[in-house]
PDB file of C-alpha atoms in Angstrom:
ATOM      1  CA  UNK A  75     -23.440 -50.009  28.070  1.00 44.00           C
ATOM      2  CA  UNK A  76     -24.118 -46.353  27.655  1.00 48.00           C
ATOM      3  CA  UNK A  77     -20.676 -45.273  27.584  1.00 46.00           C
ATOM      4  CA  UNK A  78     -19.526 -46.668  24.046  1.00 45.00           C
ATOM      5  CA  UNK A  79     -22.658 -45.327  22.475  1.00 47.00           C
ATOM      6  CA  UNK A  80     -22.407 -41.751  24.032  1.00 42.00           C
ATOM      7  CA  UNK A  81     -18.363 -42.167  22.473  1.00 42.00           C
ATOM      8  CA  UNK A  82     -19.946 -43.291  18.932  1.00 43.00           C
ATOM      9  CA  UNK A  83     -22.110 -40.037  18.927  1.00 41.00           C
ATOM     10  CA  UNK A  84     -19.330 -37.717  19.801  1.00 41.00           C
ATOM     11  CA  UNK A  85     -16.837 -39.505  17.140  1.00 39.00           C
ATOM     12  CA  UNK A  86     -19.745 -39.166  14.569  1.00 46.00           C
ATOM     13  CA  UNK A  87     -20.118 -35.463  15.519  1.00 41.00           C
ATOM     14  CA  UNK A  88     -16.507 -34.806  15.175  1.00 39.00           C
ATOM     15  CA  UNK A  89     -16.384 -36.053  11.741  1.00 48.00           C
ATOM     16  CA  UNK A  90     -19.481 -34.225  10.818  1.00 47.00           C
ATOM     17  CA  UNK A  91     -17.853 -31.236  12.032  1.00 43.00           C
ATOM     18  CA  UNK A  92     -14.677 -32.145   9.952  1.00 44.00           C
ATOM     19  CA  UNK A  93     -16.686 -32.869   6.909  1.00 47.00           C
ATOM     20  CA  UNK A  94     -18.494 -29.363   7.362  1.00 47.00           C
ATOM     21  CA  UNK A  95     -15.031 -27.644   7.564  1.00 44.00           C
ATOM     22  CA  UNK A  96     -13.600 -29.495   4.527  1.00 43.00           C
ATOM     23  CA  UNK A  97     -16.482 -27.883   2.482  1.00 45.00           C
ATOM     24  CA  UNK A  98     -16.189 -24.569   4.153  1.00 43.00           C
ATOM     25  CA  UNK A  99     -12.478 -24.427   3.433  1.00 42.00           C
ATOM     26  CA  UNK A 100     -12.968 -25.154  -0.214  1.00 43.00           C
ATOM     27  CA  UNK A 101     -15.301 -22.058  -0.076  1.00 43.00           C
ATOM     28  CA  UNK A 102     -12.559 -19.927   1.423  1.00 41.00           C
ATOM     29  CA  UNK A 103     -14.433 -19.814   4.783  1.00 43.00           C
ATOM     30  CA  UNK A 104     -12.144 -22.334   6.905  1.00 41.00           C
ATOM     31  CA  UNK A 105     -12.192 -19.085   9.661  1.00 40.00           C
ATOM     32  CA  UNK A 106     -15.844 -20.086  10.279  1.00 39.00           C
ATOM     33  CA  UNK A 107     -14.644 -23.579  11.726  1.00 46.00           C
ATOM     34  CA  UNK A 108     -13.928 -24.138  15.536  1.00 37.00           C
ATOM     35  CA  UNK A 109     -12.091 -27.254  15.714  1.00 35.00           C
ATOM     36  CA  UNK A 110      -9.497 -27.147  17.967  1.00 34.00           C
ATOM     37  CA  UNK A 111      -9.600 -23.018  17.625  1.00 34.00           C
ATOM     38  CA  UNK A 112     -10.276 -21.128  14.697  1.00 40.00           C
ATOM     39  CA  UNK A 113      -7.355 -19.710  12.642  1.00 52.00           C
ATOM     40  CA  UNK A 114      -7.175 -16.217  11.800  1.00 62.00           C
ATOM     41  CA  UNK A 115      -7.677 -15.324   8.078  1.00 82.00           C
ATOM     42  CA  UNK A 116      -4.442 -15.065   6.227  1.00 95.00           C
ATOM     43  CA  UNK A 117      -3.172 -14.387   2.569  1.00 97.00           C
ATOM     44  CA  UNK A 118      -0.259 -16.883   3.090  1.00 94.00           C
ATOM     45  CA  UNK A 119      -2.043 -19.755   1.961  1.00 93.00           C
ATOM     46  CA  UNK A 120      -4.721 -18.414  -0.565  1.00 96.00           C
ATOM     47  CA  UNK A 121      -5.338 -19.429  -4.101  1.00 96.00           C
ATOM     48  CA  UNK A 122      -5.934 -16.218  -5.435  1.00 97.00           C
ATOM     49  CA  UNK A 123      -5.711 -12.721  -4.307  1.00 98.00           C
ATOM     50  CA  UNK A 124      -7.404  -9.439  -4.559  1.00 98.00           C
ATOM     51  CA  UNK A 125      -5.189  -6.823  -4.359  1.00 98.00           C
ATOM     52  CA  UNK A 126      -5.782  -2.961  -3.975  1.00 98.00           C
ATOM     53  CA  UNK A 127      -3.717  -0.280  -5.796  1.00 98.00           C
ATOM     54  CA  UNK A 128      -3.890   3.119  -6.883  1.00 96.00           C
ATOM     55  CA  UNK A 129      -5.608   4.110 -10.604  1.00 95.00           C
ATOM     56  CA  UNK A 130      -4.185   7.552 -11.073  1.00 91.00           C
ATOM     57  CA  UNK A 131      -0.778   7.592 -10.016  1.00 93.00           C
ATOM     58  CA  UNK A 132       1.896   7.713 -13.242  1.00 94.00           C
ATOM     59  CA  UNK A 133       4.694   5.259 -12.622  1.00 96.00           C
ATOM     60  CA  UNK A 134       3.064   3.683  -9.413  1.00 97.00           C
ATOM     61  CA  UNK A 135      -0.345   2.598 -10.364  1.00 97.00           C
ATOM     62  CA  UNK A 136      -2.319   3.681 -13.164  1.00 96.00           C
ATOM     63  CA  UNK A 137      -5.618   1.822 -14.770  1.00 97.00           C
ATOM     64  CA  UNK A 138      -4.942   1.642 -18.406  1.00 96.00           C
ATOM     65  CA  UNK A 139      -7.758   2.247 -21.251  1.00 95.00           C
ATOM     66  CA  UNK A 140      -8.007  -1.533 -21.591  1.00 95.00           C
ATOM     67  CA  UNK A 141      -8.628  -2.137 -18.119  1.00 95.00           C
ATOM     68  CA  UNK A 142      -5.389  -3.236 -16.968  1.00 97.00           C
ATOM     69  CA  UNK A 143      -3.010  -1.829 -14.114  1.00 98.00           C
ATOM     70  CA  UNK A 144       0.553  -1.047 -14.556  1.00 98.00           C
ATOM     71  CA  UNK A 145       3.332   0.804 -12.772  1.00 98.00           C
ATOM     72  CA  UNK A 146       6.137   0.101  -9.567  1.00 98.00           C
ATOM     73  CA  UNK A 147       3.541  -0.848  -7.108  1.00 98.00           C
ATOM     74  CA  UNK A 148       1.786  -3.168  -9.316  1.00 98.00           C
ATOM     75  CA  UNK A 149       4.961  -4.888 -10.536  1.00 98.00           C
ATOM     76  CA  UNK A 150       6.019  -5.181  -6.879  1.00 98.00           C
ATOM     77  CA  UNK A 151       2.493  -6.632  -5.714  1.00 98.00           C
ATOM     78  CA  UNK A 152       2.740  -8.986  -8.637  1.00 98.00           C
ATOM     79  CA  UNK A 153       6.299 -10.286  -7.589  1.00 98.00           C
ATOM     80  CA  UNK A 154       5.010 -10.715  -4.003  1.00 98.00           C
ATOM     81  CA  UNK A 155       1.936 -12.736  -5.112  1.00 98.00           C
ATOM     82  CA  UNK A 156       4.181 -15.242  -7.158  1.00 98.00           C
ATOM     83  CA  UNK A 157       6.212 -15.821  -4.179  1.00 98.00           C
ATOM     84  CA  UNK A 158       3.276 -16.539  -2.185  1.00 98.00           C
ATOM     85  CA  UNK A 159       2.407 -19.041  -4.871  1.00 97.00           C
ATOM     86  CA  UNK A 160      -0.244 -16.770  -6.595  1.00 98.00           C
ATOM     87  CA  UNK A 161       0.426 -16.315 -10.541  1.00 98.00           C
ATOM     88  CA  UNK A 162      -0.684 -13.176 -12.152  1.00 97.00           C
ATOM     89  CA  UNK A 163      -3.554 -14.589 -13.832  1.00 97.00           C
ATOM     90  CA  UNK A 164      -5.122 -15.086 -10.150  1.00 98.00           C
ATOM     91  CA  UNK A 165      -4.545 -11.786  -9.212  1.00 98.00           C
ATOM     92  CA  UNK A 166      -7.756  -9.379  -9.273  1.00 98.00           C
ATOM     93  CA  UNK A 167      -6.632  -5.759  -8.924  1.00 98.00           C
ATOM     94  CA  UNK A 168      -8.750  -3.282  -7.379  1.00 98.00           C
ATOM     95  CA  UNK A 169      -8.595   0.554  -7.224  1.00 97.00           C
ATOM     96  CA  UNK A 170      -8.337   1.548  -3.725  1.00 97.00           C
ATOM     97  CA  UNK A 171      -7.995   5.349  -2.874  1.00 91.00           C
ATOM     98  CA  UNK A 172      -6.352   6.710   0.303  1.00 90.00           C
ATOM     99  CA  UNK A 173      -9.567   7.427   1.911  1.00 90.00           C
ATOM    100  CA  UNK A 174     -10.694   3.796   1.744  1.00 95.00           C
ATOM    101  CA  UNK A 175      -7.875   1.783   2.329  1.00 96.00           C
ATOM    102  CA  UNK A 176      -8.289   0.756   5.965  1.00 97.00           C
ATOM    103  CA  UNK A 177     -11.882  -0.174   5.417  1.00 97.00           C
ATOM    104  CA  UNK A 178     -11.212  -2.070   2.416  1.00 98.00           C
ATOM    105  CA  UNK A 179      -8.787  -4.467   4.555  1.00 98.00           C
ATOM    106  CA  UNK A 180     -10.937  -4.539   7.384  1.00 97.00           C
ATOM    107  CA  UNK A 181     -14.319  -5.771   5.316  1.00 96.00           C
ATOM    108  CA  UNK A 182     -12.409  -7.985   2.935  1.00 96.00           C
ATOM    109  CA  UNK A 183     -12.820  -6.102  -0.250  1.00 97.00           C
ATOM    110  CA  UNK A 184      -9.088  -6.705  -0.760  1.00 98.00           C
ATOM    111  CA  UNK A 185      -6.613  -8.980   0.625  1.00 98.00           C
ATOM    112  CA  UNK A 186      -3.751  -6.632   0.758  1.00 98.00           C
ATOM    113  CA  UNK A 187      -2.745  -3.315  -0.513  1.00 98.00           C
ATOM    114  CA  UNK A 188       0.229  -2.227  -2.463  1.00 98.00           C
ATOM    115  CA  UNK A 189      -0.511   1.479  -3.029  1.00 96.00           C
ATOM    116  CA  UNK A 190       2.157   4.226  -1.987  1.00 95.00           C
ATOM    117  CA  UNK A 191       0.424   3.007   1.655  1.00 95.00           C
ATOM    118  CA  UNK A 192       3.005   4.986   4.370  1.00 93.00           C
ATOM    119  CA  UNK A 193       3.427   3.078   7.537  1.00 96.00           C
ATOM    120  CA  UNK A 194       2.199   5.161  10.811  1.00 93.00           C
ATOM    121  CA  UNK A 195       1.564   4.483  14.141  1.00 94.00           C
ATOM    122  CA  UNK A 196      -1.980   5.249  13.754  1.00 93.00           C
ATOM    123  CA  UNK A 197      -2.557   2.957  10.812  1.00 96.00           C
ATOM    124  CA  UNK A 198      -0.544   0.168  12.535  1.00 96.00           C
ATOM    125  CA  UNK A 199      -3.811   0.470  15.302  1.00 96.00           C
ATOM    126  CA  UNK A 200      -5.918  -1.082  12.466  1.00 97.00           C
ATOM    127  CA  UNK A 201      -3.728  -2.521   9.882  1.00 98.00           C
ATOM    128  CA  UNK A 202      -0.793  -5.197  10.006  1.00 98.00           C
ATOM    129  CA  UNK A 203       2.075  -3.736   7.966  1.00 98.00           C
ATOM    130  CA  UNK A 204       4.506  -6.075   5.838  1.00 98.00           C
ATOM    131  CA  UNK A 205       7.706  -4.230   4.682  1.00 98.00           C
ATOM    132  CA  UNK A 206       8.350  -1.401   4.111  1.00 98.00           C
ATOM    133  CA  UNK A 207       8.895  -2.445   0.393  1.00 98.00           C
ATOM    134  CA  UNK A 208      10.468   1.219  -0.453  1.00 98.00           C
ATOM    135  CA  UNK A 209      11.262   4.208   1.526  1.00 97.00           C
ATOM    136  CA  UNK A 210      10.365   7.414  -0.113  1.00 95.00           C
ATOM    137  CA  UNK A 211      10.720  10.913   0.773  1.00 94.00           C
ATOM    138  CA  UNK A 212       8.234  13.755   0.655  1.00 95.00           C
ATOM    139  CA  UNK A 213       8.917  16.733  -1.361  1.00 95.00           C
ATOM    140  CA  UNK A 214       6.859  19.151  -3.246  1.00 96.00           C
ATOM    141  CA  UNK A 215       6.276  19.984  -6.780  1.00 96.00           C
ATOM    142  CA  UNK A 216       5.169  23.530  -7.793  1.00 96.00           C
ATOM    143  CA  UNK A 217       4.044  25.317 -11.131  1.00 92.00           C
ATOM    144  CA  UNK A 218       7.006  25.586 -13.555  1.00 88.00           C
ATOM    145  CA  UNK A 219       7.519  29.526 -13.125  1.00 89.00           C
ATOM    146  CA  UNK A 220       7.249  29.433  -9.369  1.00 93.00           C
ATOM    147  CA  UNK A 221      10.870  30.154  -7.922  1.00 93.00           C
ATOM    148  CA  UNK A 222       9.876  31.330  -4.766  1.00 95.00           C
ATOM    149  CA  UNK A 223       9.205  27.963  -3.258  1.00 96.00           C
ATOM    150  CA  UNK A 224      12.692  26.328  -2.323  1.00 94.00           C
ATOM    151  CA  UNK A 225      11.810  24.595   0.707  1.00 93.00           C
ATOM    152  CA  UNK A 226       8.547  23.547   2.718  1.00 94.00           C
ATOM    153  CA  UNK A 227       8.748  26.812   4.825  1.00 93.00           C
ATOM    154  CA  UNK A 228       8.226  28.680   1.689  1.00 96.00           C
ATOM    155  CA  UNK A 229       4.620  27.319   1.457  1.00 96.00           C
ATOM    156  CA  UNK A 230       3.197  29.771   4.140  1.00 96.00           C
ATOM    157  CA  UNK A 231       0.078  31.334   3.203  1.00 96.00           C
ATOM    158  CA  UNK A 232      -0.156  29.155  -0.151  1.00 97.00           C
ATOM    159  CA  UNK A 233      -2.571  26.751  -1.315  1.00 97.00           C
ATOM    160  CA  UNK A 234      -1.367  23.213  -0.940  1.00 97.00           C
ATOM    161  CA  UNK A 235      -3.465  19.999  -1.978  1.00 97.00           C
ATOM    162  CA  UNK A 236      -5.131  18.045   0.698  1.00 97.00           C
ATOM    163  CA  UNK A 237      -5.801  14.552  -0.613  1.00 94.00           C
ATOM    164  CA  UNK A 238      -8.740  12.543   1.425  1.00 91.00           C
ATOM    165  CA  UNK A 239      -7.240  10.099   3.693  1.00 88.00           C
ATOM    166  CA  UNK A 240      -3.430  11.280   2.965  1.00 89.00           C
ATOM    167  CA  UNK A 241      -1.420  12.523   6.088  1.00 89.00           C
ATOM    168  CA  UNK A 242       1.283  14.486   3.412  1.00 94.00           C
ATOM    169  CA  UNK A 243      -0.477  17.910   3.669  1.00 95.00           C
ATOM    170  CA  UNK A 244      -0.692  17.573   7.488  1.00 93.00           C
ATOM    171  CA  UNK A 245       2.830  16.887   7.841  1.00 93.00           C
ATOM    172  CA  UNK A 246       3.643  20.470   5.950  1.00 95.00           C
ATOM    173  CA  UNK A 247       0.758  22.197   8.116  1.00 95.00           C
ATOM    174  CA  UNK A 248       1.120  20.332  11.498  1.00 92.00           C
ATOM    175  CA  UNK A 249       4.699  18.583  11.720  1.00 90.00           C
ATOM    176  CA  UNK A 250       6.495  21.497   9.933  1.00 91.00           C
ATOM    177  CA  UNK A 251       4.352  24.403  11.514  1.00 91.00           C
ATOM    178  CA  UNK A 252       3.989  25.953   8.132  1.00 93.00           C
ATOM    179  CA  UNK A 253       0.786  28.120   7.658  1.00 94.00           C
ATOM    180  CA  UNK A 254      -0.203  26.689   4.359  1.00 96.00           C
ATOM    181  CA  UNK A 255      -3.909  26.646   3.090  1.00 97.00           C
ATOM    182  CA  UNK A 256      -5.327  23.004   2.446  1.00 97.00           C
ATOM    183  CA  UNK A 257      -7.672  22.521  -0.355  1.00 97.00           C
ATOM    184  CA  UNK A 258      -9.261  19.419  -0.416  1.00 96.00           C
ATOM    185  CA  UNK A 259      -9.008  16.839  -3.281  1.00 96.00           C
ATOM    186  CA  UNK A 260     -10.276  13.220  -3.956  1.00 93.00           C
ATOM    187  CA  UNK A 261      -6.619  11.861  -5.383  1.00 91.00           C
ATOM    188  CA  UNK A 262      -3.413  13.260  -6.498  1.00 91.00           C
ATOM    189  CA  UNK A 263      -4.649  12.861 -10.071  1.00 90.00           C
ATOM    190  CA  UNK A 264      -7.234  15.937  -9.125  1.00 93.00           C
ATOM    191  CA  UNK A 265      -4.378  17.859  -7.451  1.00 95.00           C
ATOM    192  CA  UNK A 266      -2.315  17.926 -10.691  1.00 93.00           C
ATOM    193  CA  UNK A 267      -5.532  19.100 -12.397  1.00 93.00           C
ATOM    194  CA  UNK A 268      -6.110  21.955  -9.852  1.00 95.00           C
ATOM    195  CA  UNK A 269      -2.491  22.607 -10.077  1.00 95.00           C
ATOM    196  CA  UNK A 270      -2.299  23.068 -13.843  1.00 93.00           C
ATOM    197  CA  UNK A 271      -5.753  25.392 -13.610  1.00 94.00           C
ATOM    198  CA  UNK A 272      -4.070  27.643 -10.933  1.00 94.00           C
ATOM    199  CA  UNK A 273      -6.364  26.459  -8.185  1.00 96.00           C
ATOM    200  CA  UNK A 274      -3.427  25.441  -6.222  1.00 96.00           C
ATOM    201  CA  UNK A 275      -0.018  26.649  -5.558  1.00 97.00           C
ATOM    202  CA  UNK A 276       1.863  23.510  -4.691  1.00 97.00           C
ATOM    203  CA  UNK A 277       1.242  19.606  -4.411  1.00 97.00           C
ATOM    204  CA  UNK A 278       3.547  18.364  -1.416  1.00 96.00           C
ATOM    205  CA  UNK A 279       3.630  14.232  -1.085  1.00 95.00           C
ATOM    206  CA  UNK A 280       5.927  11.605  -1.631  1.00 94.00           C
ATOM    207  CA  UNK A 281       9.120  11.882  -4.290  1.00 94.00           C
ATOM    208  CA  UNK A 282       8.094   8.977  -6.279  1.00 94.00           C
ATOM    209  CA  UNK A 283       4.271  10.100  -6.583  1.00 94.00           C
ATOM    210  CA  UNK A 284       5.478  13.752  -7.762  1.00 94.00           C
ATOM    211  CA  UNK A 285       8.248  12.067 -10.052  1.00 93.00           C
ATOM    212  CA  UNK A 286       5.413  10.201 -11.474  1.00 92.00           C
ATOM    213  CA  UNK A 287       3.311  12.961 -12.240  1.00 91.00           C
ATOM    214  CA  UNK A 288       5.748  15.402 -13.385  1.00 87.00           C
ATOM    215  CA  UNK A 289       6.888  13.480 -16.311  1.00 83.00           C
ATOM    216  CA  UNK A 290       3.499  14.080 -18.017  1.00 80.00           C
ATOM    217  CA  UNK A 291       2.326  17.346 -16.388  1.00 80.00           C
ATOM    218  CA  UNK A 292       3.899  20.812 -15.999  1.00 81.00           C
ATOM    219  CA  UNK A 293       5.583  21.463 -12.884  1.00 87.00           C
ATOM    220  CA  UNK A 294       8.828  21.016 -11.156  1.00 89.00           C
ATOM    221  CA  UNK A 295       9.840  19.369  -8.044  1.00 92.00           C
ATOM    222  CA  UNK A 296      12.010  21.629  -5.576  1.00 93.00           C
ATOM    223  CA  UNK A 297      14.304  18.683  -4.533  1.00 90.00           C
ATOM    224  CA  UNK A 298      14.179  19.742  -0.972  1.00 93.00           C
ATOM    225  CA  UNK A 299      12.808  16.256   0.747  1.00 93.00           C
ATOM    226  CA  UNK A 300      11.813  16.490   4.613  1.00 92.00           C
ATOM    227  CA  UNK A 301      10.467  12.953   5.577  1.00 90.00           C
ATOM    228  CA  UNK A 302      10.830   8.990   5.315  1.00 92.00           C
ATOM    229  CA  UNK A 303       7.881   7.687   3.754  1.00 92.00           C
ATOM    230  CA  UNK A 304       7.972   3.964   4.442  1.00 96.00           C
ATOM    231  CA  UNK A 305       5.776   2.177   2.022  1.00 97.00           C
ATOM    232  CA  UNK A 306       4.236  -0.795   3.455  1.00 98.00           C
ATOM    233  CA  UNK A 307       2.209  -3.875   2.195  1.00 98.00           C
ATOM    234  CA  UNK A 308      -1.059  -3.484   4.124  1.00 98.00           C
ATOM    235  CA  UNK A 309      -2.789  -6.571   5.394  1.00 98.00           C
ATOM    236  CA  UNK A 310      -5.689  -7.387   7.688  1.00 97.00           C
ATOM    237  CA  UNK A 311      -4.975  -6.744  11.074  1.00 97.00           C
ATOM    238  CA  UNK A 312      -3.726  -9.827  12.893  1.00 96.00           C
ATOM    239  CA  UNK A 313      -2.179 -11.418   9.680  1.00 97.00           C
ATOM    240  CA  UNK A 314       1.110 -12.005  11.144  1.00 97.00           C
ATOM    241  CA  UNK A 315       1.682 -15.131   9.043  1.00 97.00           C
ATOM    242  CA  UNK A 316       0.866 -13.539   5.765  1.00 98.00           C
ATOM    243  CA  UNK A 317       3.144 -10.497   6.960  1.00 98.00           C
ATOM    244  CA  UNK A 318       6.084 -12.488   7.639  1.00 98.00           C
ATOM    245  CA  UNK A 319       5.966 -14.552   4.455  1.00 98.00           C
ATOM    246  CA  UNK A 320       5.453 -10.945   2.609  1.00 98.00           C
ATOM    247  CA  UNK A 321       8.643  -9.803   4.066  1.00 98.00           C
ATOM    248  CA  UNK A 322      10.661 -12.575   2.913  1.00 98.00           C
ATOM    249  CA  UNK A 323       9.323 -11.744  -0.538  1.00 98.00           C
ATOM    250  CA  UNK A 324      10.246  -8.342  -0.141  1.00 98.00           C
ATOM    251  CA  UNK A 325      13.755  -9.549   1.012  1.00 98.00           C
ATOM    252  CA  UNK A 326      14.048 -11.858  -2.020  1.00 98.00           C
ATOM    253  CA  UNK A 327      13.095  -8.915  -4.383  1.00 98.00           C
ATOM    254  CA  UNK A 328      16.073  -6.815  -3.336  1.00 98.00           C
ATOM    255  CA  UNK A 329      18.564  -9.770  -3.186  1.00 98.00           C
ATOM    256  CA  UNK A 330      17.624 -11.127  -6.729  1.00 98.00           C
ATOM    257  CA  UNK A 331      17.886  -7.696  -8.355  1.00 98.00           C
ATOM    258  CA  UNK A 332      14.241  -7.480  -9.159  1.00 98.00           C
ATOM    259  CA  UNK A 333      13.799  -4.058  -6.951  1.00 98.00           C
ATOM    260  CA  UNK A 334      16.603  -2.549  -8.793  1.00 98.00           C
ATOM    261  CA  UNK A 335      15.333  -3.471 -12.070  1.00 98.00           C
ATOM    262  CA  UNK A 336      11.788  -2.055 -11.328  1.00 98.00           C
ATOM    263  CA  UNK A 337      12.981   1.174  -9.906  1.00 97.00           C
ATOM    264  CA  UNK A 338      15.136   1.742 -12.894  1.00 97.00           C
ATOM    265  CA  UNK A 339      12.028   0.956 -15.181  1.00 97.00           C
ATOM    266  CA  UNK A 340       9.872   3.206 -13.439  1.00 96.00           C
ATOM    267  CA  UNK A 341      11.989   6.113 -12.095  1.00 94.00           C
ATOM    268  CA  UNK A 342      15.377   5.765 -13.732  1.00 92.00           C
ATOM    269  CA  UNK A 343      14.968   8.936 -15.761  1.00 89.00           C
ATOM    270  CA  UNK A 344      13.544  10.937 -12.874  1.00 87.00           C
ATOM    271  CA  UNK A 345      16.547  12.272 -11.467  1.00 84.00           C
ATOM    272  CA  UNK A 346      15.657  11.131  -8.153  1.00 87.00           C
ATOM    273  CA  UNK A 347      18.416   9.062  -5.923  1.00 86.00           C
ATOM    274  CA  UNK A 348      16.897   5.715  -5.743  1.00 92.00           C
ATOM    275  CA  UNK A 349      17.729   3.093  -2.862  1.00 92.00           C
ATOM    276  CA  UNK A 350      18.370  -0.159  -3.944  1.00 95.00           C
ATOM    277  CA  UNK A 351      19.187  -1.695  -0.375  1.00 95.00           C
ATOM    278  CA  UNK A 352      16.763  -3.816   1.566  1.00 95.00           C
ATOM    279  CA  UNK A 353      14.696  -1.698   3.744  1.00 96.00           C
ATOM    280  CA  UNK A 354      14.742  -2.123   7.459  1.00 96.00           C
ATOM    281  CA  UNK A 355      11.336  -3.838   8.165  1.00 97.00           C
ATOM    282  CA  UNK A 356       9.114  -2.472  11.033  1.00 92.00           C
ATOM    283  CA  UNK A 357       8.259  -5.724  12.142  1.00 90.00           C
ATOM    284  CA  UNK A 358       4.818  -7.534  12.094  1.00 96.00           C
ATOM    285  CA  UNK A 359       2.215  -6.623  14.672  1.00 90.00           C
TER     286      UNK A 359
END
């Protein structure tokens, strides 16, 4: 007679655990449940999203005076969120500078990052990347009257901006073996201020970033690109389901003409050669 009682207790325990998981799910804490093995957190089924973007990169991610964000990255993120079932009014935007991107994803401060986030082997150790959603190219911006810099090799002995958390300056010095002098700065906006004040000789980074700044600051792009910068959508490490859904959204964005329209909207007058075909994806890992 003891066996049926044991079975009854077990059933009640399972039902109680299921009820607890229902409550946790409503609170967005389903990963705490262990029935059948806990599912890894994913953005694939979220009701709302917190998205990390830049706040001081013209034409890419800028925080306006009224507190809203605008730019190519913001529009791309909005499109991806909509394809995931999250409308614009359920998006929370958060300024996420280069120096804190990995930490923001790891601790859940943001659900995803769309902020000129180049996919690299080192970053893939701690971040799952969807995309790329665009492939930019590193170039160099110098003061308007500087005719001596025509190639990255001409930066030898010159002061270049080194943004905390960015790899761009390292590519100039370490990969291209150019003996430039790095000068630290927190953001590319600060780099532009330093260039205008004569504290720098050049800013070398992705051409889309430079094009945005060149539209409103004194300076010229030398038009000598030397890398491929694969802009990825950063997700918490291990969110493969979310990554696959974001990749489908990016594909749709190019196929329905939205990507071409957004590129023309933000960079149509920059003189850059814009790519409007679907980039080759890195693969979710």
